Short mmCIF file of C-alpha atoms in Angstrom, two decimals:
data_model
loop_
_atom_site.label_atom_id
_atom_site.label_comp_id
_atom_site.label_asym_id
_atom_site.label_seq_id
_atom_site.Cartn_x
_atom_site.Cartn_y
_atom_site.Cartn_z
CA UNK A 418 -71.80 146.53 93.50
CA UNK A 419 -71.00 149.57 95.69
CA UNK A 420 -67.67 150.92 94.85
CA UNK A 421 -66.54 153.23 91.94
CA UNK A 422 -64.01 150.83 90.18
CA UNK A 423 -66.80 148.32 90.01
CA UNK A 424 -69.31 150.95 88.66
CA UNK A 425 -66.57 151.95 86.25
CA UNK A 426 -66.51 148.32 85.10
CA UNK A 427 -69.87 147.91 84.34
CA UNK A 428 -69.60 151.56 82.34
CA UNK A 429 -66.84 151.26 80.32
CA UNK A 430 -66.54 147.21 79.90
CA UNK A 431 -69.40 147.51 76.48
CA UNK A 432 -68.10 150.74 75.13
CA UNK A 433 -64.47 149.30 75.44
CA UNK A 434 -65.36 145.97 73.77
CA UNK A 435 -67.13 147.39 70.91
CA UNK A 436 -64.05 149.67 70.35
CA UNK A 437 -61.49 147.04 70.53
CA UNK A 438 -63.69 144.57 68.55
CA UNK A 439 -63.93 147.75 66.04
CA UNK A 440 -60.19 148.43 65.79
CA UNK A 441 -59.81 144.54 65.54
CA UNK A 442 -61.88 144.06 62.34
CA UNK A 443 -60.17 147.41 60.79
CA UNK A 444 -56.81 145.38 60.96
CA UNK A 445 -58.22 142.12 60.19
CA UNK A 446 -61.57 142.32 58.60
CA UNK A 447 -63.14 138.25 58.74
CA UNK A 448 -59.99 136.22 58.02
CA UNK A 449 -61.23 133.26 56.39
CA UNK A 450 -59.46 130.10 58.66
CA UNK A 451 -62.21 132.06 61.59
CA UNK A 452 -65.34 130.25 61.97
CA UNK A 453 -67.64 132.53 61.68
CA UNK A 454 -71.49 132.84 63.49
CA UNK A 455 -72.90 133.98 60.41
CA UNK A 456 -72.22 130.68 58.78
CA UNK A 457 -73.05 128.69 61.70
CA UNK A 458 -76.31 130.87 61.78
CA UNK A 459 -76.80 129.61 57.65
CA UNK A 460 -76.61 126.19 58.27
CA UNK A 461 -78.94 126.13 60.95
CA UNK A 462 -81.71 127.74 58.77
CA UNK A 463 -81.15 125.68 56.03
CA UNK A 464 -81.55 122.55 58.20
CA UNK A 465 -84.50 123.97 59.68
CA UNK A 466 -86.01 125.32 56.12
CA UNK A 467 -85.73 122.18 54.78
CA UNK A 468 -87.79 120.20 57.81
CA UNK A 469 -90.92 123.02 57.44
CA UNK A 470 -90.72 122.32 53.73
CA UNK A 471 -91.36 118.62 54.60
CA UNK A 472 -94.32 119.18 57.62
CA UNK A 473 -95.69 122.33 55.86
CA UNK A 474 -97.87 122.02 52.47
CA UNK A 475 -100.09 124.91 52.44
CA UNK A 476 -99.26 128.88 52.15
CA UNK A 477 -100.71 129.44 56.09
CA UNK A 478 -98.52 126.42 57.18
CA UNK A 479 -95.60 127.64 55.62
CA UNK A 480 -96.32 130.95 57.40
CA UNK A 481 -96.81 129.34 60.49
CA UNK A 482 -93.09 127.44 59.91
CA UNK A 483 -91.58 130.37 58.95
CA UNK A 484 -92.31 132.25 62.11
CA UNK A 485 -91.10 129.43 64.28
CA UNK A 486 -88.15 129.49 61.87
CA UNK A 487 -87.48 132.79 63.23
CA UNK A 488 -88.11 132.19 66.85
CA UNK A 489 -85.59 128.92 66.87
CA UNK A 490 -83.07 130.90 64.69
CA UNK A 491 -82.90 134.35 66.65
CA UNK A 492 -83.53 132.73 69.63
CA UNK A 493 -80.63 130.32 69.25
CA UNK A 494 -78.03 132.85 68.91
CA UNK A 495 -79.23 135.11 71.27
CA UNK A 496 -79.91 132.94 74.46
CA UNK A 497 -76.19 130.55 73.44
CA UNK A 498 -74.48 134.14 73.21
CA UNK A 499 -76.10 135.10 76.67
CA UNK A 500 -75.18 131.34 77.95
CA UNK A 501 -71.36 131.86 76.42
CA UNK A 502 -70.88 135.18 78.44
CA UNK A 503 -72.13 134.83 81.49
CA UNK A 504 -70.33 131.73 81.58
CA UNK A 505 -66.84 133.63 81.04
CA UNK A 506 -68.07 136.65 83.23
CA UNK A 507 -68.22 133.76 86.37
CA UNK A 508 -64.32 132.67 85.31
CA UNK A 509 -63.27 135.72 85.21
CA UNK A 510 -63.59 139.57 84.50
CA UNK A 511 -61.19 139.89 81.62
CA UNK A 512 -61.97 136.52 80.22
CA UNK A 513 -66.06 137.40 79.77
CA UNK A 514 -64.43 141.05 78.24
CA UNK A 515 -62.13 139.20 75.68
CA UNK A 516 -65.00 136.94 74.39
CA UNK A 517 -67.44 139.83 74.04
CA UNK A 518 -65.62 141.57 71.92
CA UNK A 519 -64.40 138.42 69.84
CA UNK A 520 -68.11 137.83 69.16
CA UNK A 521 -68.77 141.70 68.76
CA UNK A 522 -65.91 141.71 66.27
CA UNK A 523 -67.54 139.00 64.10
CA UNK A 524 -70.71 141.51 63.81
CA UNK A 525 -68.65 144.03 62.03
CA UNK A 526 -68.31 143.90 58.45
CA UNK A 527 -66.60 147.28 57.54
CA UNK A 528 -63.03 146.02 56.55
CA UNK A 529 -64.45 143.30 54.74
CA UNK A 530 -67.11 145.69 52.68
CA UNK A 531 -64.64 147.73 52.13
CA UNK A 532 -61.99 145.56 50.63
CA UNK A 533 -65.13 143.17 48.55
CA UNK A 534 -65.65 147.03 46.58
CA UNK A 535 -61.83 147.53 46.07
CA UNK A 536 -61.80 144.01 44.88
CA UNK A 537 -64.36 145.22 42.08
CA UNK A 538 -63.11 148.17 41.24
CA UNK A 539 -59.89 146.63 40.53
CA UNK A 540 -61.42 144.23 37.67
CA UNK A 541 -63.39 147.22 36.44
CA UNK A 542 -60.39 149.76 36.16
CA UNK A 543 -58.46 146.39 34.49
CA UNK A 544 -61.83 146.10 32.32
CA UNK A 545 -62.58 142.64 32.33
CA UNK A 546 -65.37 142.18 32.62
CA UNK A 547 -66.37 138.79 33.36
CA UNK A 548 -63.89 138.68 36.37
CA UNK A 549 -65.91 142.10 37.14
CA UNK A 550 -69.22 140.09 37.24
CA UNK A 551 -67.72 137.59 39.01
CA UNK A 552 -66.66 139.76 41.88
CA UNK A 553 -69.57 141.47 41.86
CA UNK A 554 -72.02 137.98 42.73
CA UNK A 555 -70.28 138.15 45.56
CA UNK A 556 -71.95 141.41 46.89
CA UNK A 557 -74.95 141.13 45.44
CA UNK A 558 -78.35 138.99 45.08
CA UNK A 559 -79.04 140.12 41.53
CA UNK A 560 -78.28 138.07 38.59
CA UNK A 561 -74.69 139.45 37.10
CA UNK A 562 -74.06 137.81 33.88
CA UNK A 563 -75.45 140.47 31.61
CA UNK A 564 -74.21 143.75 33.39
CA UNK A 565 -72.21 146.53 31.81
CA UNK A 566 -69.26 148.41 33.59
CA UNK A 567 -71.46 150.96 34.26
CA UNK A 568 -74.29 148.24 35.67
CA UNK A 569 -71.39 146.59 37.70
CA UNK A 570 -70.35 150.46 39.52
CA UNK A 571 -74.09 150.83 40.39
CA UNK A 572 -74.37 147.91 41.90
CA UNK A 573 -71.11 148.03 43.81
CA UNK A 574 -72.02 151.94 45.27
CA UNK A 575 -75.25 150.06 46.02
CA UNK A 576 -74.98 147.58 48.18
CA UNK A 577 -71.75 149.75 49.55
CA UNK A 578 -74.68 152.09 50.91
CA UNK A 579 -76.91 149.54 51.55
CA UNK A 580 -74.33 147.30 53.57
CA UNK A 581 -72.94 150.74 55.66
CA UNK A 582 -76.49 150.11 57.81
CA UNK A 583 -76.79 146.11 57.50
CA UNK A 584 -73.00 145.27 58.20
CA UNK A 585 -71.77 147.91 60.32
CA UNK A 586 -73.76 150.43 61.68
CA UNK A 587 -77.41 148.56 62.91
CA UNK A 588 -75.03 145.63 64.37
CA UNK A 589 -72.86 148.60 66.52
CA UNK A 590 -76.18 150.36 67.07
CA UNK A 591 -77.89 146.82 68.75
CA UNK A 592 -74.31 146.17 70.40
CA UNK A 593 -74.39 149.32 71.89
CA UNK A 594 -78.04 149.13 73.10
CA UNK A 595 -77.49 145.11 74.50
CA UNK A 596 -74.09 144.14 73.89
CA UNK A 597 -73.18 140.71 72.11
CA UNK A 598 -76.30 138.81 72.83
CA UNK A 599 -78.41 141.70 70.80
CA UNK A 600 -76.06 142.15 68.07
CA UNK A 601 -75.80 138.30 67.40
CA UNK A 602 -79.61 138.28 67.66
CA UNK A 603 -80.12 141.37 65.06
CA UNK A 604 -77.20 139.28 62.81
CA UNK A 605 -79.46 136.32 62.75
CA UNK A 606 -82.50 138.01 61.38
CA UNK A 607 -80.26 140.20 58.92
CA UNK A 608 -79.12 136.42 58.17
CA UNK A 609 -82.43 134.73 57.38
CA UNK A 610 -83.85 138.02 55.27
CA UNK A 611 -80.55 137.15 53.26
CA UNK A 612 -81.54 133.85 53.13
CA UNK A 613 -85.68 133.15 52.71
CA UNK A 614 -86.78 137.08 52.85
CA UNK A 615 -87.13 137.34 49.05
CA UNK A 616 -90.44 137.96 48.06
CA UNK A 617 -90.64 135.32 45.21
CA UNK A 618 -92.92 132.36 44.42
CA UNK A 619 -90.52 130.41 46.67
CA UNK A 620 -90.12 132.51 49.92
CA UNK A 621 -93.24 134.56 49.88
CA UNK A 622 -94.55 132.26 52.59
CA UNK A 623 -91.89 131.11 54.41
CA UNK A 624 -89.57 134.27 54.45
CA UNK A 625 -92.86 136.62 55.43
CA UNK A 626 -91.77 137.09 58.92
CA UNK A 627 -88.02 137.36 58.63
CA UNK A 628 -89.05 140.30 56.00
CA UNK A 629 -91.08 142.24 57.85
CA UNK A 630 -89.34 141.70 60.80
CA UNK A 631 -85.78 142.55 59.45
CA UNK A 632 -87.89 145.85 57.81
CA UNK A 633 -88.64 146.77 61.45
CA UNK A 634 -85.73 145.63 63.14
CA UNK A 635 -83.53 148.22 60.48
CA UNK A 636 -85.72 151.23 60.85
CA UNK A 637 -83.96 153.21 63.47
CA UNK A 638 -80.87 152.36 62.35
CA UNK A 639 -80.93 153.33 58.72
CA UNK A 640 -82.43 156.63 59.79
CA UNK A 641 -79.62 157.50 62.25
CA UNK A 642 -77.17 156.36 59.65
CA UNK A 643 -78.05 159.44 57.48
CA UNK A 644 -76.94 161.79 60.22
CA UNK A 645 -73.49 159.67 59.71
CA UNK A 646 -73.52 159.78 56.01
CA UNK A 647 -74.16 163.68 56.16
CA UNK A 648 -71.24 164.67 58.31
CA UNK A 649 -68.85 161.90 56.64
CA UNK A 650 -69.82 163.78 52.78
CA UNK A 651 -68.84 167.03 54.67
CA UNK A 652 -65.94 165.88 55.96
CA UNK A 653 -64.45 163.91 52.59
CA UNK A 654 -65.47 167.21 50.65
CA UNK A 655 -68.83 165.50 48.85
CA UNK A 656 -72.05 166.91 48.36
CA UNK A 657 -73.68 166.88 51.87
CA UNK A 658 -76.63 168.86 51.39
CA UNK A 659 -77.53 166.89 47.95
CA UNK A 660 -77.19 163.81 49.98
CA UNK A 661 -79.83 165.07 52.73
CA UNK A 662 -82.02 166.19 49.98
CA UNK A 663 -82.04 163.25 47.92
CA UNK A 664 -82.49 160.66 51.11
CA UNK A 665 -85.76 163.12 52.10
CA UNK A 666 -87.20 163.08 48.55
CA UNK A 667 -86.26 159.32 46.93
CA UNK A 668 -85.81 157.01 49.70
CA UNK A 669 -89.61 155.81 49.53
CA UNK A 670 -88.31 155.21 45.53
CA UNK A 671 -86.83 152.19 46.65
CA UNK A 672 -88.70 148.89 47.28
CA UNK A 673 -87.15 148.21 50.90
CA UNK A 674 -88.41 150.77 53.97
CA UNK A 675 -85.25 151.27 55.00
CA UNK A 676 -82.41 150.48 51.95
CA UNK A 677 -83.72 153.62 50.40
CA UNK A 678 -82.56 156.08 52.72
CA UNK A 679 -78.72 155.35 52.69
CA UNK A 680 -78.90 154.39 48.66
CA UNK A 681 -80.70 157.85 48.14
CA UNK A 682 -78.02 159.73 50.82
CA UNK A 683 -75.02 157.98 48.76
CA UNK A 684 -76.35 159.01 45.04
CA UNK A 685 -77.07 162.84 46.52
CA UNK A 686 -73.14 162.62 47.66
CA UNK A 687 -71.80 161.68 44.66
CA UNK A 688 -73.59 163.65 41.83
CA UNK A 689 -75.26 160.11 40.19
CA UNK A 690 -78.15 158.28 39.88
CA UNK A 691 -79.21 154.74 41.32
CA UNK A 692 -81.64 152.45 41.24
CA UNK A 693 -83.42 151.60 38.03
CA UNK A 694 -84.28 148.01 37.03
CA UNK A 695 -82.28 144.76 37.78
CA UNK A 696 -82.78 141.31 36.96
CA UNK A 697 -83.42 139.06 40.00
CA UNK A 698 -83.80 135.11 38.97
CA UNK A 699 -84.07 135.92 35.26
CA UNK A 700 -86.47 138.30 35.73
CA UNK A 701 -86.35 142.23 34.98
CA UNK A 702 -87.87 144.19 38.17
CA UNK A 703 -88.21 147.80 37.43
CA UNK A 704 -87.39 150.06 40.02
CA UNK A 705 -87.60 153.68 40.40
CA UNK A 706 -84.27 155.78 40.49
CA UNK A 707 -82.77 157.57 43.39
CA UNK A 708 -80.48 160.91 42.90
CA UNK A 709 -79.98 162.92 39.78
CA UNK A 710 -77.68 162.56 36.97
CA UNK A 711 -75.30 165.08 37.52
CA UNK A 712 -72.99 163.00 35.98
CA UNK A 713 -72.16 159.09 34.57
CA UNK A 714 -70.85 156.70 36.68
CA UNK A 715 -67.45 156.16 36.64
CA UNK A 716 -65.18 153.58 38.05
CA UNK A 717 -64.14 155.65 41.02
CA UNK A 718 -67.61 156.12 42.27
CA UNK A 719 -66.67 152.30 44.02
CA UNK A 720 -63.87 153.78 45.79
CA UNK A 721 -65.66 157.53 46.89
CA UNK A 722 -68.86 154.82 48.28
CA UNK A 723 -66.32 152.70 49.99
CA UNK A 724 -64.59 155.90 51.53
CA UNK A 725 -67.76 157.25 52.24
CA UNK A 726 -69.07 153.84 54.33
CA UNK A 727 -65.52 153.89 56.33
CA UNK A 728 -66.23 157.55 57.47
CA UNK A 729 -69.79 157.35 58.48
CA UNK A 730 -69.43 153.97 60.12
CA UNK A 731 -66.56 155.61 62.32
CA UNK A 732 -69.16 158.43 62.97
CA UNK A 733 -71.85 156.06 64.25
CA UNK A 734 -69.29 154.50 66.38
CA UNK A 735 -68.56 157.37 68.30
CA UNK A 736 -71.81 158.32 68.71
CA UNK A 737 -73.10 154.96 69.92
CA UNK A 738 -70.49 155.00 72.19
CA UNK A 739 -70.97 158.35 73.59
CA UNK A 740 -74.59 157.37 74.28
CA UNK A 741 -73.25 154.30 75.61
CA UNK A 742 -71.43 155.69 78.66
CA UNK A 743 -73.72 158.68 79.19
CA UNK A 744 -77.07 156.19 79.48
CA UNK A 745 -75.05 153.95 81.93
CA UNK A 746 -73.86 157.06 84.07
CA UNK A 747 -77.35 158.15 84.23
CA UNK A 748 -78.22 154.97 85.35
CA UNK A 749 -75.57 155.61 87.72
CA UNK A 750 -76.14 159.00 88.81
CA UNK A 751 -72.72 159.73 87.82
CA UNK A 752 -70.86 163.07 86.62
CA UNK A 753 -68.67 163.24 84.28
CA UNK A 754 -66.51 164.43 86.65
CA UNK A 755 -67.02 162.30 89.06
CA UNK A 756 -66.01 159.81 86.61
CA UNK A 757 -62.48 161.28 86.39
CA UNK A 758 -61.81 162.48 89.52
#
């Protein structure tokens, strides 16, 4: 590879498919008649769950099966995404391009998030509230059938906050840093913490790895992602400097490593509190709070996290991308303006 357009290519091909594969799930979000990985991803650890359940009888065993649950689950969709490219890249330039950012596309979950909040906050501004706890399952592992309006907005801004990192920003951040084959790779173990990472009488054994490794695989990520939510609260007029105080002093309030620091960013934005205890499996777990109580909840607090997740998301994107392009012309030993010129 010795002349400039090809060096361009190989610059510009990632950043271009992440930002097309961006634009492309602002329009369309995850229309449902598109298989999608993640569900692919879902059946495969179920199948495989339910195979270590049969071999594996003791708590070490089931350790031992969860790990190589992992490795055959992350492993899968990394080395078939790898497989799937390269094969496209040897057809032909534009057809590998167009299939990495189909499969970068189906990483993104912004649209989606965004319009599973709305959804809520619709059934909470009509106040019915069954329809409200209905909605909500859908976002959310916690049981729903007891919550108040007020229990339903904290758990939508929640997961909003919580979501911003898991479903948009760490899968552009590991798209940006390895292109589809990483991304699909970080979406399978954000898949099987979803699935077997609870830490319950059930998955305590089995989900160990995929916990700890999702906890370390989401570290950078949610840490970066408060720069975004920072500059996105200055920019829609919130509280910016509550929201960097509050992620600095509560984010170790919250039982995850990582959840804490976007959850504690998004209360300090808005002026509320979150956190507190939830019931998981018909059982109350008390948690610590994050932000003060300026004020109550209210029903537009769905709608200010929602807007607050689309701006910082399209923050992270640019930066990623900006990194991106300046890594690879390093790489490169190009100027930037030997890059135009």
């Amino acid at each position: 590879m010795n002349s400039k357009y090809e060096i361009l290519l190989v610059i510009f091909q990632l950043p271009v498919s992440i930002m097309l594969a961006y634009i492309i799930d602002k329009l369309m979000g995850d229309p449902l008649w598109l298989p999608h990985p993640v569900v692919y991803m879902g059946k495969l650890i179920a199948f495989l769950e339910k195979n270590i359940r049969k071999a594996a009888k003791t708590p070490s065993a089931l350790k031992i099966g969860g790990g190589l649950l992992w490795l055959i689950t992350v492993g899968t969709s990394f080395l078939l995404t790898v497989f799937l490219l390269k094969t496209a890249f040897r057809v032909n330039f534009w057809l590998g391009l167009s299939l990495q950012t189909l499969i970068i596309w189906t990483g993104i979950a912004k649209k989606t998030l965004y319009d599973e909040a709305e959804a809520v906050y619709k059934t909470v501004k009509e106040k019915n509230i069954e329809k409200a706890r209905q909605r909500i399952g859908y976002l959310v592992g916690r049981d729903t059938k007891n919550l108040s309006f007020t229990e339903i907005i904290r758990a939508t801004v929640e997961t909003v906050a919580e979501n911003t990192v898991d479903g948009v920003t760490a899968p552009l951040f590991y798209a940006a840093l390895g292109g589809a084959p990483l991304m699909m790779a970080y979406k399978a173990v954000n898949t099987l913490d979803s699935m077997v990472g609870y830490k319950n009488e059930k998955y305590q054994d089995l989900g160990y790895f995929s916990a700890k490794i999702d906890d370390i695989v989401n570290f950078i990520p949610a840490r970066i992602t408060l720069v975004g939510f920072i500059f996105a609260a200055a920019i829609k007029g919130y509280d910016y400097r509550n929201a960097q105080k509050m992620a600095l002093r509560d984010h170790k309030n919250h039982t995850s490593p990582n959840a804490g620091w976007p959850e504690a960013a998004m209360a300090g934005a808005l002026g509320v509190q979150l956190g507190g205890d939830s019931v998981y499996f018909g059982k109350t777990v008390k948690k610590p709070t994050l932000g003060d109580k300026i004020r109550e909840l209210e029903p537009e607090d769905i709608i200010k996290s929602a807007t607050l997740m689309k701006k910082t998301s399209d923050i992270m994107l640019l930066l990623y991308m900006m990194t991106s392009i300046m890594s690879l012309m390093k790489i490169y030993n190009l100027t930037l303006l030997q890059l135009i010129t």
